[in-house]
Coordinates of C-alpha atoms and ligand atoms in Angstrom, one line a residue:
Chain A
M1 CA 111.1 -20.7 -24.5
T2 CA 111.2 -17.5 -22.8
R3 CA 111.4 -14.0 -23.6
N4 CA 112.2 -11.4 -20.9
G5 CA 111.0 -13.6 -18.6
A6 CA 107.3 -14.9 -20.1
D7 CA 106.6 -17.5 -21.6
V8 CA 105.6 -17.2 -25.4
A9 CA 102.9 -18.9 -25.7
D10 CA 101.7 -17.5 -22.8
V11 CA 101.5 -14.6 -24.2
V12 CA 99.7 -15.7 -27.0
R13 CA 97.4 -17.3 -24.9
D14 CA 97.0 -14.1 -23.3
T15 CA 96.6 -12.1 -26.0
I16 CA 94.0 -13.8 -28.3
Y17 CA 91.7 -14.2 -24.3
R18 CA 92.4 -10.5 -24.7
A19 CA 90.6 -10.5 -28.1
T20 CA 87.6 -12.1 -26.4
L21 CA 87.3 -9.6 -23.9
L22 CA 86.9 -7.3 -26.7
L23 CA 85.2 -8.4 -28.9
D24 CA 82.7 -9.2 -26.3
D25 CA 82.9 -5.6 -25.0
Q26 CA 82.1 -4.4 -28.6
K27 CA 85.3 -2.1 -28.4
W28 CA 86.3 -2.8 -31.9
E29 CA 89.0 0.5 -31.8
Q30 CA 91.1 -1.7 -29.0
W31 CA 90.3 -5.2 -31.0
L32 CA 92.1 -4.0 -33.9
D33 CA 94.8 -2.5 -32.0
L34 CA 96.0 -5.6 -31.4
C35 CA 95.9 -6.8 -35.0
D36 CA 99.0 -5.8 -37.3
D37 CA 98.4 -3.9 -40.9
S38 CA 98.8 -6.4 -42.8
F39 CA 95.4 -8.2 -40.7
H40 CA 93.3 -10.4 -42.6
Y41 CA 90.3 -11.6 -41.1
A42 CA 87.8 -13.8 -42.6
I43 CA 85.0 -16.7 -41.3
K44 CA 84.2 -19.5 -43.1
S45 CA 82.6 -22.8 -43.4
F46 CA 82.9 -26.4 -45.0
S47 CA 79.2 -27.1 -46.9
P48 CA 78.3 -30.1 -47.2
E49 CA 74.9 -29.5 -49.5
I50 CA 77.5 -28.1 -51.9
N51 CA 80.7 -30.2 -51.1
R52 CA 82.6 -26.9 -50.7
D53 CA 84.7 -24.1 -48.5
M54 CA 82.9 -21.3 -47.9
T55 CA 84.2 -17.7 -47.2
Y56 CA 81.4 -15.8 -44.9
F57 CA 83.0 -12.9 -44.8
Q58 CA 86.7 -11.7 -45.1
G59 CA 88.7 -8.5 -44.7
S60 CA 92.5 -6.4 -44.1
R61 CA 92.4 -4.6 -40.7
K62 CA 91.2 -1.6 -43.2
D63 CA 88.6 -2.9 -44.4
L64 CA 87.3 -4.0 -40.6
A65 CA 87.8 -0.6 -39.7
T66 CA 85.3 0.7 -41.9
M67 CA 83.4 -2.1 -41.7
V68 CA 83.1 -1.0 -37.8
K69 CA 83.0 2.7 -38.0
L70 CA 79.5 2.8 -40.3
L71 CA 78.6 0.1 -37.5
P72 CA 76.1 2.6 -36.2
K73 CA 74.4 3.8 -39.8
H74 CA 72.9 0.1 -39.3
N75 CA 70.3 -1.7 -38.7
T76 CA 70.7 -4.4 -36.2
D77 CA 69.8 -7.1 -33.7
H78 CA 72.0 -5.6 -30.4
S79 CA 72.0 -8.7 -28.6
P80 CA 75.3 -8.8 -26.9
L81 CA 77.4 -12.0 -27.8
R82 CA 79.6 -14.2 -25.4
R83 CA 82.7 -15.9 -26.8
H84 CA 83.7 -19.2 -24.5
T85 CA 87.7 -19.1 -25.9
T86 CA 90.0 -21.7 -25.0
V87 CA 93.6 -22.3 -26.3
Y88 CA 93.8 -25.4 -27.4
T89 CA 97.7 -25.4 -29.2
V90 CA 100.5 -22.9 -30.0
D91 CA 103.4 -23.3 -31.7
V92 CA 105.7 -21.2 -32.5
A93 CA 108.0 -20.7 -35.7
D94 CA 111.1 -21.9 -35.5
D95 CA 112.4 -18.6 -35.7
G96 CA 110.7 -17.0 -33.2
K97 CA 109.0 -14.6 -34.9
T98 CA 105.2 -16.0 -35.7
A99 CA 103.2 -18.0 -34.0
S100 CA 100.3 -20.0 -35.4
A101 CA 97.6 -20.9 -32.3
V102 CA 93.9 -23.0 -32.9
S103 CA 91.4 -22.4 -30.5
S104 CA 88.0 -23.7 -29.7
F105 CA 84.7 -21.2 -29.2
V106 CA 81.3 -21.2 -29.0
V107 CA 79.3 -17.8 -29.0
Y108 CA 76.2 -16.9 -27.0
Q109 CA 73.6 -14.7 -27.8
N110 CA 71.8 -13.1 -24.5
L111 CA 68.7 -11.5 -26.0
L112 CA 68.1 -7.8 -26.4
D113 CA 66.2 -6.8 -28.7
G114 CA 66.4 -9.2 -31.6
V115 CA 62.8 -11.2 -31.3
N116 CA 60.3 -9.9 -28.9
S117 CA 62.3 -8.5 -26.4
H118 CA 59.0 -9.1 -23.7
I119 CA 59.0 -13.0 -24.6
D120 CA 62.9 -13.1 -25.5
A121 CA 65.7 -10.2 -23.8
G122 CA 67.4 -11.8 -21.0
E123 CA 67.7 -15.2 -23.1
S124 CA 70.9 -16.5 -23.8
R125 CA 71.0 -18.5 -27.1
L126 CA 73.4 -20.9 -28.6
F127 CA 74.9 -18.9 -31.5
L128 CA 77.9 -20.1 -32.9
V129 CA 80.5 -22.7 -32.0
G130 CA 83.9 -22.8 -34.0
R131 CA 87.4 -22.0 -34.4
Y132 CA 90.1 -19.7 -34.4
I133 CA 93.4 -20.3 -36.4
D134 CA 95.4 -17.9 -35.4
T135 CA 98.5 -16.1 -36.5
L136 CA 100.5 -14.1 -34.1
K137 CA 103.7 -12.0 -35.1
L138 CA 106.1 -11.3 -31.9
E139 CA 108.3 -8.9 -31.4
D140 CA 110.2 -7.7 -28.5
D141 CA 107.4 -5.5 -27.0
Q142 CA 104.7 -6.3 -29.0
V143 CA 102.2 -9.5 -29.9
R144 CA 100.3 -8.3 -32.8
F145 CA 97.2 -10.9 -34.7
I146 CA 98.0 -10.8 -38.3
K147 CA 95.3 -13.5 -39.5
R148 CA 92.5 -14.5 -37.6
E149 CA 90.0 -17.2 -39.8
V150 CA 87.3 -18.4 -37.6
R151 CA 85.9 -21.4 -39.1
L152 CA 82.5 -22.0 -38.3
D153 CA 80.7 -24.7 -37.9
N154 CA 77.1 -23.8 -38.6
R155 CA 75.5 -23.0 -42.0
R156 CA 72.4 -22.3 -40.2
L157 CA 73.2 -19.0 -39.3
D158 CA 69.5 -17.1 -38.1
K159 CA 69.9 -13.8 -38.9
G160 CA 73.8 -13.2 -38.9
S161 CA 75.0 -10.9 -37.4
H162 CA 77.1 -7.0 -38.1
W163 CA 79.9 -8.0 -35.6
P164 CA 82.8 -9.6 -35.9
I165 CA 83.3 -13.1 -34.2
Chain D
M1 CA 44.7 11.1 -37.6
P2 CA 45.7 10.4 -33.8
A3 CA 45.8 7.2 -31.8
K4 CA 43.2 5.1 -32.7
N5 CA 40.9 3.3 -30.1
H6 CA 40.4 -0.6 -31.1
K7 CA 37.2 0.3 -33.3
Q8 CA 39.2 2.3 -35.6
W9 CA 41.8 0.4 -35.4
L10 CA 40.2 -2.4 -36.7
A11 CA 37.7 -0.3 -39.0
D12 CA 38.7 -1.0 -42.9
P13 CA 41.3 1.3 -43.9
P14 CA 40.5 4.5 -46.9
L15 CA 42.3 1.9 -49.7
Q16 CA 40.4 0.4 -52.9
P17 CA 39.7 -3.4 -51.6
G18 CA 43.1 -6.0 -52.7
E19 CA 45.2 -2.8 -51.2
W20 CA 45.5 -4.4 -47.9
V21 CA 45.2 -8.2 -46.7
D22 CA 44.1 -9.5 -43.1
S23 CA 46.9 -10.5 -41.3
R24 CA 45.5 -13.9 -41.0
V25 CA 46.8 -15.3 -44.2
Y26 CA 50.2 -14.5 -42.2
S27 CA 49.6 -16.6 -38.5
D28 CA 46.7 -19.0 -39.8
P29 CA 47.4 -22.8 -39.2
R30 CA 44.8 -23.6 -41.1
I31 CA 45.7 -21.2 -43.8
F32 CA 49.2 -23.1 -43.7
E33 CA 47.4 -26.0 -43.9
D34 CA 46.2 -25.2 -47.5
E35 CA 49.4 -23.5 -48.6
L36 CA 51.1 -26.2 -48.5
K37 CA 48.5 -28.4 -49.6
N38 CA 47.1 -26.2 -52.7
I39 CA 50.8 -24.0 -53.5
F40 CA 53.7 -25.9 -52.8
R41 CA 52.5 -29.5 -53.5
R42 CA 51.3 -28.4 -56.8
T43 CA 53.5 -26.0 -58.0
W44 CA 57.6 -25.7 -59.2
I45 CA 60.2 -25.1 -56.6
P46 CA 64.1 -24.4 -57.5
V47 CA 65.3 -27.6 -54.9
C48 CA 69.0 -27.0 -55.7
H49 CA 71.8 -26.0 -58.4
E50 CA 72.7 -28.5 -60.7
S51 CA 76.7 -28.0 -59.4
E52 CA 75.5 -29.5 -56.6
L53 CA 75.9 -32.8 -57.8
P54 CA 78.5 -32.2 -60.2
N55 CA 79.5 -36.0 -61.0
L56 CA 77.1 -39.4 -62.0
Y57 CA 75.8 -40.6 -59.2
D58 CA 75.6 -37.8 -57.1
F59 CA 72.8 -36.8 -54.9
R60 CA 71.9 -34.1 -52.9
T61 CA 68.5 -34.8 -50.5
T62 CA 65.8 -31.7 -49.7
S63 CA 62.1 -31.6 -48.9
I64 CA 58.6 -29.5 -50.3
A65 CA 55.1 -29.3 -48.0
R66 CA 57.1 -32.0 -45.2
E67 CA 57.3 -34.4 -48.6
P68 CA 61.8 -35.8 -48.5
I69 CA 63.2 -35.7 -52.0
I70 CA 66.2 -37.2 -53.3
V71 CA 67.3 -35.3 -56.4
C72 CA 69.9 -37.1 -57.8
R73 CA 72.6 -37.7 -61.2
G74 CA 71.8 -41.4 -63.0
P75 CA 74.7 -43.1 -65.3
D76 CA 73.1 -40.5 -67.2
N77 CA 73.6 -37.9 -66.5
E78 CA 70.0 -37.4 -66.4
V79 CA 68.9 -35.6 -63.1
R80 CA 65.7 -37.0 -61.5
A81 CA 64.2 -36.9 -58.2
F82 CA 62.1 -38.8 -56.0
L83 CA 60.9 -38.9 -52.7
N84 CA 63.4 -39.5 -50.8
V85 CA 60.9 -42.1 -48.9
C86 CA 61.2 -46.5 -49.1
A87 CA 58.5 -48.2 -50.1
H88 CA 58.8 -51.0 -47.8
R89 CA 57.7 -49.7 -44.4
G90 CA 58.8 -45.6 -44.9
M91 CA 62.0 -45.4 -44.0
I92 CA 64.1 -41.9 -45.5
I93 CA 66.6 -43.8 -47.5
E94 CA 69.5 -41.1 -48.0
R95 CA 70.1 -39.1 -44.7
R96 CA 73.4 -37.3 -45.6
P97 CA 72.6 -33.4 -47.3
S98 CA 74.5 -34.8 -50.4
G99 CA 77.2 -37.4 -51.4
S100 CA 77.9 -39.8 -54.2
F101 CA 75.9 -43.3 -54.2
L102 CA 79.4 -44.4 -56.2
D103 CA 80.7 -46.1 -52.7
G104 CA 79.1 -48.7 -51.4
Q105 CA 76.9 -48.5 -48.0
P106 CA 76.6 -50.3 -44.1
S107 CA 73.6 -52.5 -45.9
G108 CA 73.9 -52.2 -49.5
N109 CA 75.7 -51.7 -52.9
P110 CA 77.0 -49.4 -54.8
K111 CA 75.4 -47.4 -57.8
R112 CA 72.6 -48.0 -55.5
M113 CA 70.2 -46.2 -53.9
T114 CA 69.8 -47.9 -50.3
C115 CA 67.5 -48.3 -47.7
M116 CA 69.5 -49.1 -44.3
F117 CA 66.5 -50.7 -42.5
H118 CA 65.8 -53.8 -44.1
A119 CA 68.3 -53.1 -47.2
W120 CA 66.4 -52.6 -49.9
Q121 CA 67.5 -51.2 -53.0
Y122 CA 67.2 -48.7 -55.9
D123 CA 68.8 -47.4 -58.9
L124 CA 68.9 -44.0 -59.9
K125 CA 66.2 -44.8 -62.1
G126 CA 64.1 -45.0 -59.2
N127 CA 63.2 -49.0 -60.1
C128 CA 63.4 -51.5 -57.4
V129 CA 66.4 -53.5 -57.8
Y130 CA 66.6 -55.8 -54.4
I131 CA 64.5 -56.6 -51.6
S132 CA 66.7 -58.7 -49.5
R133 CA 64.9 -62.3 -48.7
E134 CA 62.8 -61.6 -51.1
K135 CA 60.7 -64.6 -52.5
E136 CA 60.9 -66.2 -48.3
G137 CA 58.6 -63.4 -47.6
Y138 CA 56.6 -63.0 -50.4
Q139 CA 56.3 -65.9 -52.2
D140 CA 55.2 -65.2 -55.9
R141 CA 52.7 -62.5 -53.7
L142 CA 54.5 -58.9 -54.6
C143 CA 58.4 -58.7 -55.9
K144 CA 60.6 -56.3 -56.6
E145 CA 58.6 -55.1 -60.1
N146 CA 55.2 -54.1 -57.8
V147 CA 57.5 -51.2 -55.5
G148 CA 60.0 -49.0 -56.8
L149 CA 60.5 -45.3 -55.7
R150 CA 58.1 -42.2 -56.2
R151 CA 59.4 -40.6 -59.3
L152 CA 58.9 -36.6 -58.9
R153 CA 58.8 -34.3 -61.9
C154 CA 62.4 -32.7 -62.4
E155 CA 63.8 -30.4 -64.7
V156 CA 67.1 -28.6 -65.2
K157 CA 66.5 -25.2 -66.4
F158 CA 67.1 -21.2 -66.2
G159 CA 71.0 -21.4 -65.5
G160 CA 71.6 -24.8 -64.1
F161 CA 68.2 -24.8 -61.3
V162 CA 67.2 -28.5 -60.8
W163 CA 62.9 -27.7 -60.5
V164 CA 60.4 -30.3 -58.6
S165 CA 57.2 -30.6 -58.2
L166 CA 55.0 -33.0 -56.2
N167 CA 52.7 -32.7 -58.6
D168 CA 52.4 -34.8 -62.0
N169 CA 50.6 -32.6 -64.3
P170 CA 52.2 -29.3 -63.2
I171 CA 52.0 -26.0 -65.9
P172 CA 54.9 -26.7 -67.8
L173 CA 57.3 -24.7 -66.1
E174 CA 58.5 -23.1 -69.0
E175 CA 55.1 -21.6 -69.3
W176 CA 54.9 -21.5 -65.6
C177 CA 57.8 -19.1 -65.4
G178 CA 59.9 -18.5 -68.6
K179 CA 58.4 -14.5 -69.4
P180 CA 59.8 -13.5 -65.6
F181 CA 63.2 -14.9 -66.6
E182 CA 63.6 -13.9 -70.3
C183 CA 65.2 -11.0 -68.6
L184 CA 67.8 -12.3 -67.3
R185 CA 67.9 -15.6 -69.3
K186 CA 71.1 -15.2 -71.6
S187 CA 73.0 -13.6 -68.7
L188 CA 72.1 -17.6 -67.0
E189 CA 72.6 -19.7 -69.9
A190 CA 75.7 -18.6 -71.7
E191 CA 77.5 -20.4 -69.9
P192 CA 77.4 -23.0 -66.4
L193 CA 77.3 -21.2 -62.7
E194 CA 78.3 -22.4 -60.4
V195 CA 77.4 -22.5 -56.1
F196 CA 79.9 -20.9 -54.2
H197 CA 77.6 -19.8 -50.9
Y198 CA 75.4 -21.8 -49.0
H199 CA 73.0 -20.5 -45.8
K200 CA 70.6 -21.7 -44.1
A201 CA 68.3 -19.1 -41.3
I202 CA 65.3 -20.5 -39.6
I203 CA 63.0 -17.8 -39.2
P204 CA 60.0 -17.3 -36.8
T205 CA 58.4 -15.5 -39.4
N206 CA 55.3 -16.6 -42.1
Y207 CA 56.7 -17.2 -45.1
K208 CA 55.2 -14.8 -47.5
L209 CA 56.3 -11.9 -45.1
W210 CA 60.2 -13.2 -46.6
H211 CA 58.7 -13.0 -50.3
D212 CA 56.8 -9.7 -49.9
T213 CA 60.3 -7.6 -48.8
N214 CA 61.9 -9.4 -51.6
S215 CA 59.1 -8.3 -53.9
E216 CA 59.4 -4.5 -52.4
F217 CA 62.5 -1.7 -52.4
Y218 CA 60.4 0.6 -50.0
H219 CA 62.0 -1.0 -47.3
D220 CA 65.6 0.0 -48.3
F221 CA 64.8 3.4 -46.0
M222 CA 66.1 0.3 -43.4
H223 CA 69.3 -0.5 -45.3
Y224 CA 72.1 2.4 -44.9
H225 CA 74.3 0.4 -47.5
N226 CA 70.9 0.8 -50.1
R227 CA 70.1 4.5 -49.3
V228 CA 73.7 5.4 -50.1
T229 CA 74.8 3.4 -52.7
G230 CA 71.4 3.5 -54.8
F231 CA 69.1 6.3 -54.3
N232 CA 68.8 8.0 -58.0
D233 CA 66.8 9.3 -60.3
A234 CA 67.7 5.8 -62.3
Y235 CA 66.7 3.4 -59.3
F236 CA 63.3 5.5 -58.5
G237 CA 62.9 4.9 -62.2
R238 CA 63.2 1.5 -61.8
K239 CA 60.2 -0.6 -62.5
N240 CA 58.2 -3.5 -61.0
E241 CA 57.0 -5.6 -63.8
S242 CA 54.0 -8.0 -63.1
F243 CA 53.4 -11.7 -64.6
E244 CA 51.4 -14.0 -65.3
H245 CA 51.0 -16.5 -62.6
G246 CA 51.7 -13.9 -59.7
H247 CA 55.6 -13.4 -60.3
V248 CA 57.2 -10.4 -60.6
V249 CA 60.6 -8.6 -62.2
V250 CA 62.0 -5.7 -60.8
G251 CA 63.6 -3.8 -63.6
T252 CA 67.5 -3.0 -63.4
F253 CA 69.7 0.6 -62.7
E254 CA 72.8 1.4 -62.6
V255 CA 73.9 0.7 -58.4
N256 CA 76.8 3.4 -57.5
Y257 CA 78.7 1.1 -54.8
D258 CA 81.7 3.6 -54.2
K259 CA 79.5 5.6 -52.6
Y260 CA 79.8 2.9 -49.4
E261 CA 82.9 3.8 -48.4
G262 CA 85.4 0.2 -49.0
F263 CA 83.0 -0.7 -51.8
E264 CA 84.1 -0.8 -55.3
S265 CA 82.1 -1.5 -59.2
R266 CA 81.7 -4.9 -60.4
A267 CA 81.9 -3.4 -63.4
A268 CA 84.9 -6.0 -63.5
L269 CA 83.2 -9.4 -62.8
S270 CA 79.7 -8.7 -64.6
F271 CA 77.9 -11.9 -65.5
P272 CA 77.9 -12.3 -69.1
Y273 CA 75.9 -9.8 -71.3
L274 CA 74.8 -8.2 -68.7
P275 CA 75.9 -4.2 -68.8
P276 CA 77.5 -2.6 -65.2
N277 CA 76.2 -2.6 -62.6
Q278 CA 73.1 -3.6 -63.3
W279 CA 69.9 -5.1 -60.7
Y280 CA 67.4 -7.4 -61.7
M281 CA 66.0 -9.0 -59.5
I282 CA 62.9 -11.6 -60.5
D283 CA 60.5 -12.7 -57.5
L284 CA 58.7 -16.0 -58.4
F285 CA 55.6 -17.7 -56.6
P286 CA 54.9 -18.4 -53.9
G287 CA 58.3 -17.8 -52.7
M288 CA 61.3 -17.6 -54.4
N289 CA 63.9 -15.0 -55.5
F290 CA 66.8 -14.4 -58.3
N291 CA 68.5 -11.5 -57.5
L292 CA 71.9 -10.4 -60.0
R293 CA 73.5 -7.8 -58.6
G294 CA 76.5 -7.5 -61.6
S295 CA 78.5 -10.2 -60.9
A296 CA 76.9 -11.9 -58.2
L297 CA 73.5 -14.3 -59.1
R298 CA 71.6 -14.9 -55.0
C299 CA 69.0 -17.2 -55.2
D300 CA 66.4 -17.7 -52.0
V301 CA 64.3 -20.8 -52.0
V302 CA 61.5 -20.8 -48.4
T303 CA 60.6 -24.0 -47.2
P304 CA 57.6 -23.1 -44.9
L305 CA 57.8 -24.9 -41.3
A306 CA 54.4 -23.5 -39.9
P307 CA 52.5 -20.4 -40.2
D308 CA 55.4 -18.7 -37.8
K309 CA 58.2 -20.4 -39.0
V310 CA 60.4 -20.8 -41.9
M311 CA 63.2 -22.1 -43.9
I312 CA 64.8 -20.0 -46.1
E313 CA 68.0 -21.5 -48.3
F314 CA 70.4 -18.5 -49.8
R315 CA 72.8 -19.6 -51.9
G316 CA 75.1 -17.8 -54.1
L317 CA 76.1 -18.6 -57.6
G318 CA 79.5 -17.4 -59.9
L319 CA 80.7 -18.4 -63.1
K320 CA 81.6 -22.0 -63.2
R321 CA 84.9 -20.8 -65.3
D322 CA 86.2 -18.2 -62.9
T323 CA 89.7 -18.0 -61.8
E324 CA 90.2 -18.3 -57.9
E325 CA 90.8 -14.8 -58.0
E326 CA 87.6 -13.9 -59.4
R327 CA 85.5 -15.8 -57.7
Q328 CA 87.0 -14.6 -54.3
T329 CA 86.3 -11.0 -55.8
R330 CA 82.8 -12.7 -56.2
V331 CA 82.0 -14.5 -52.7
N332 CA 82.9 -11.2 -51.4
H333 CA 80.9 -8.9 -54.1
H334 CA 78.2 -11.2 -52.7
N335 CA 78.6 -11.7 -49.1
S336 CA 79.4 -8.3 -48.3
I337 CA 75.9 -7.3 -48.8
W338 CA 74.0 -10.7 -48.7
G339 CA 76.0 -12.9 -46.8
P340 CA 75.4 -14.5 -43.4
F341 CA 77.7 -11.4 -41.6
G342 CA 76.8 -8.4 -44.7
R343 CA 75.5 -5.1 -44.6
N344 CA 72.2 -5.8 -46.0
L345 CA 70.6 -9.4 -44.8
H346 CA 70.8 -9.3 -41.4
E347 CA 69.1 -6.0 -41.6
D348 CA 66.2 -7.6 -44.1
L349 CA 66.1 -10.5 -41.8
L350 CA 65.0 -7.9 -38.9
G351 CA 62.6 -6.7 -40.4
V352 CA 61.1 -10.2 -41.0
T353 CA 61.0 -11.5 -37.4
G354 CA 60.3 -8.2 -35.9
Q355 CA 56.4 -8.6 -38.3
G356 CA 56.5 -12.7 -37.7
A357 CA 56.3 -11.2 -33.7
T358 CA 52.7 -9.3 -34.5
M359 CA 51.7 -11.5 -36.3
L360 CA 51.7 -15.4 -34.3
P361 CA 48.9 -17.3 -34.2
G362 CA 46.0 -16.4 -32.3
S363 CA 46.4 -13.5 -32.9
E364 CA 44.3 -10.2 -33.1
P365 CA 43.4 -10.3 -37.0
R366 CA 44.1 -6.9 -38.4
R367 CA 45.3 -5.3 -41.8
I368 CA 48.9 -5.3 -43.6
L369 CA 48.3 -1.9 -46.0
H370 CA 50.0 -3.6 -49.8
G371 CA 48.6 0.3 -51.4
R372 CA 51.2 2.4 -52.6
R373 CA 50.5 3.2 -55.7
E374 CA 54.1 5.1 -58.1
N375 CA 53.1 4.2 -61.1
Q376 CA 55.2 0.7 -61.0
T377 CA 57.8 1.8 -60.2
I378 CA 60.7 0.4 -57.1
H379 CA 58.3 2.1 -54.4
D380 CA 55.1 1.3 -55.4
E381 CA 53.3 -1.8 -53.1
N382 CA 52.0 -3.8 -56.8
G383 CA 54.5 -6.6 -56.3
M384 CA 52.7 -7.5 -53.9
R385 CA 49.1 -6.9 -54.8
H386 CA 50.3 -8.9 -58.0
Y387 CA 51.0 -12.1 -55.7
Y388 CA 48.3 -11.8 -53.2
S389 CA 45.7 -11.4 -56.6
E390 CA 47.6 -14.7 -57.8
W391 CA 47.8 -16.4 -53.9
G392 CA 43.9 -16.2 -53.4
K393 CA 43.0 -17.9 -56.6
W394 CA 45.4 -21.1 -56.1
M395 CA 43.2 -21.2 -52.2
N396 CA 39.5 -19.4 -53.2
R397 CA 40.4 -17.2 -50.1
L398 CA 40.3 -13.3 -50.1
P399 CA 42.8 -12.3 -49.5
R400 CA 41.7 -8.7 -47.3
D401 CA 39.0 -11.5 -45.9
P402 CA 40.5 -14.8 -45.3
A403 CA 37.3 -17.1 -44.6
Q404 CA 35.4 -15.3 -48.0
P405 CA 36.1 -17.2 -51.1
Y406 CA 38.3 -15.4 -53.8
L407 CA 36.6 -12.9 -55.6
A408 CA 38.9 -10.7 -58.5
P409 CA 40.2 -7.8 -58.0
A410 CA 39.2 -4.2 -58.8
A411 CA 39.2 -3.0 -62.2
A412 CA 42.3 -0.9 -61.4
D413 CA 44.2 -3.7 -59.7
A414 CA 43.2 -5.7 -63.3
A415 CA 45.4 -2.7 -64.9
E416 CA 48.6 -3.9 -63.9
Ligands
FES501 S1 62.3 -49.4 -44.2 FE1 63.5 -49.3 -46.3 S2 63.8 -51.6 -46.4 FE2 62.5 -51.6 -44.7
FE2_502 FE1 66.4 -6.2 -48.3

């Protein structure tokens, strides 16, 4: 399927990769610019321990905007996160108005101030493994996220994080 | 006083004995081994919640002080606990975190706990009911009746938590912690609860440092969320109440959630009999925490792995009868603060990780101050002093000088 000479699936892929770079660089507002006003974000995981699907975090675009605004007021582990994303599938809806995409990701944490920086800073540790399940809105001039479900394999999350994944 | 030289740095602080501990209690490997033996093998641990094994033949696996444990719900609906260790040659019997024995396993039959190694089978009361080629191998020397699982003391109590002890004769559970649970008993026992959240952290720190954090609110200076939603007169009036056996309860006050942008009152979903937006906290010796913030209950259980390594399991609970919408709201209330991506938990874990970094095994012993006195209100450190006094008794060590035998604390503290 093409539109304006570009393959729609490619545009969706590009948008997911662009989001990955913006999240890595902690450019939260620019990341939210890729999200529609109706955007909903959730981090979920299934726990075989309690045999239940869990929502570790969720919020609307507005919730996320408030949260990232308040981040500087919180103490946090500033070790940068690096997401390695691979978009596996992009399925454009029959009406061409939305697309859903499944990507696999791993997140490495590049230690900075998490433990004892003299010893640990500079080391990259595997932090998270999971999938992005995205829904995007396709409009003539732009592609916007309307939903992102981050599906984590991890239930051991150690210190966790204040940042969107 | 300005910065200190080595001798000054190591000198006792101008506080009463009992108002500080020696950092070796957090770092010495011998002390750690004694803690597993003297404390964790002798007390009650809430290993899971009954809603994690809702059906007959369901099981959960866990461990206390390096001993693998299996908890299962028998055909008679009774929840029992056993060492998860085969009587034959010590294979761990069940390897999954949870599941059902209604399904057969490659080595064994439905409704049995089967050791996959040589196919010995046990029923859900822990009796050995099958030894493969029994007569051929053991003739008349040993039979099923001679072997069986090691059964453990197990009770479902205080809101459906499953309490297990490796000790055949522990202090009765009601006597152990019934009194500290009194403040929440009606709320937790009015109707069945259900676990909706589980995650774990393995942190390079001593387990007691996590419990210390849970036992004091002075560290609210680290939590922006708590400062803006909590710091008021009622907050500073909140009492830390000490109970026998080293337990502490932090009394309630009304939290103003709407002072933090994006947060909402929790009044509509308060637990039964709990006034709106109240917040109670029960800290149990030797490292368990029950924390009810109005609409969501949190429970932390520590599993010490080394002097400088602890696993903390975090659970969130709501009411079993919650509608889907109510549950989602409770989950949000729980996780926006206490989830792995929430506002406070990350800060708490950073705090104890930082303490762990300065108290590695072999590091120079130093004084850790527990000496704040504020009429036993929220920023008083009486909760920790109470804990370490109990710890000293169980360990027969003096917390401020752990090479010395335990001595009762000074009168000032005894009065608490
Ligand atoms: S070790 Fe369990 S049957 Fe042999
Ligand atoms: Fe805290």
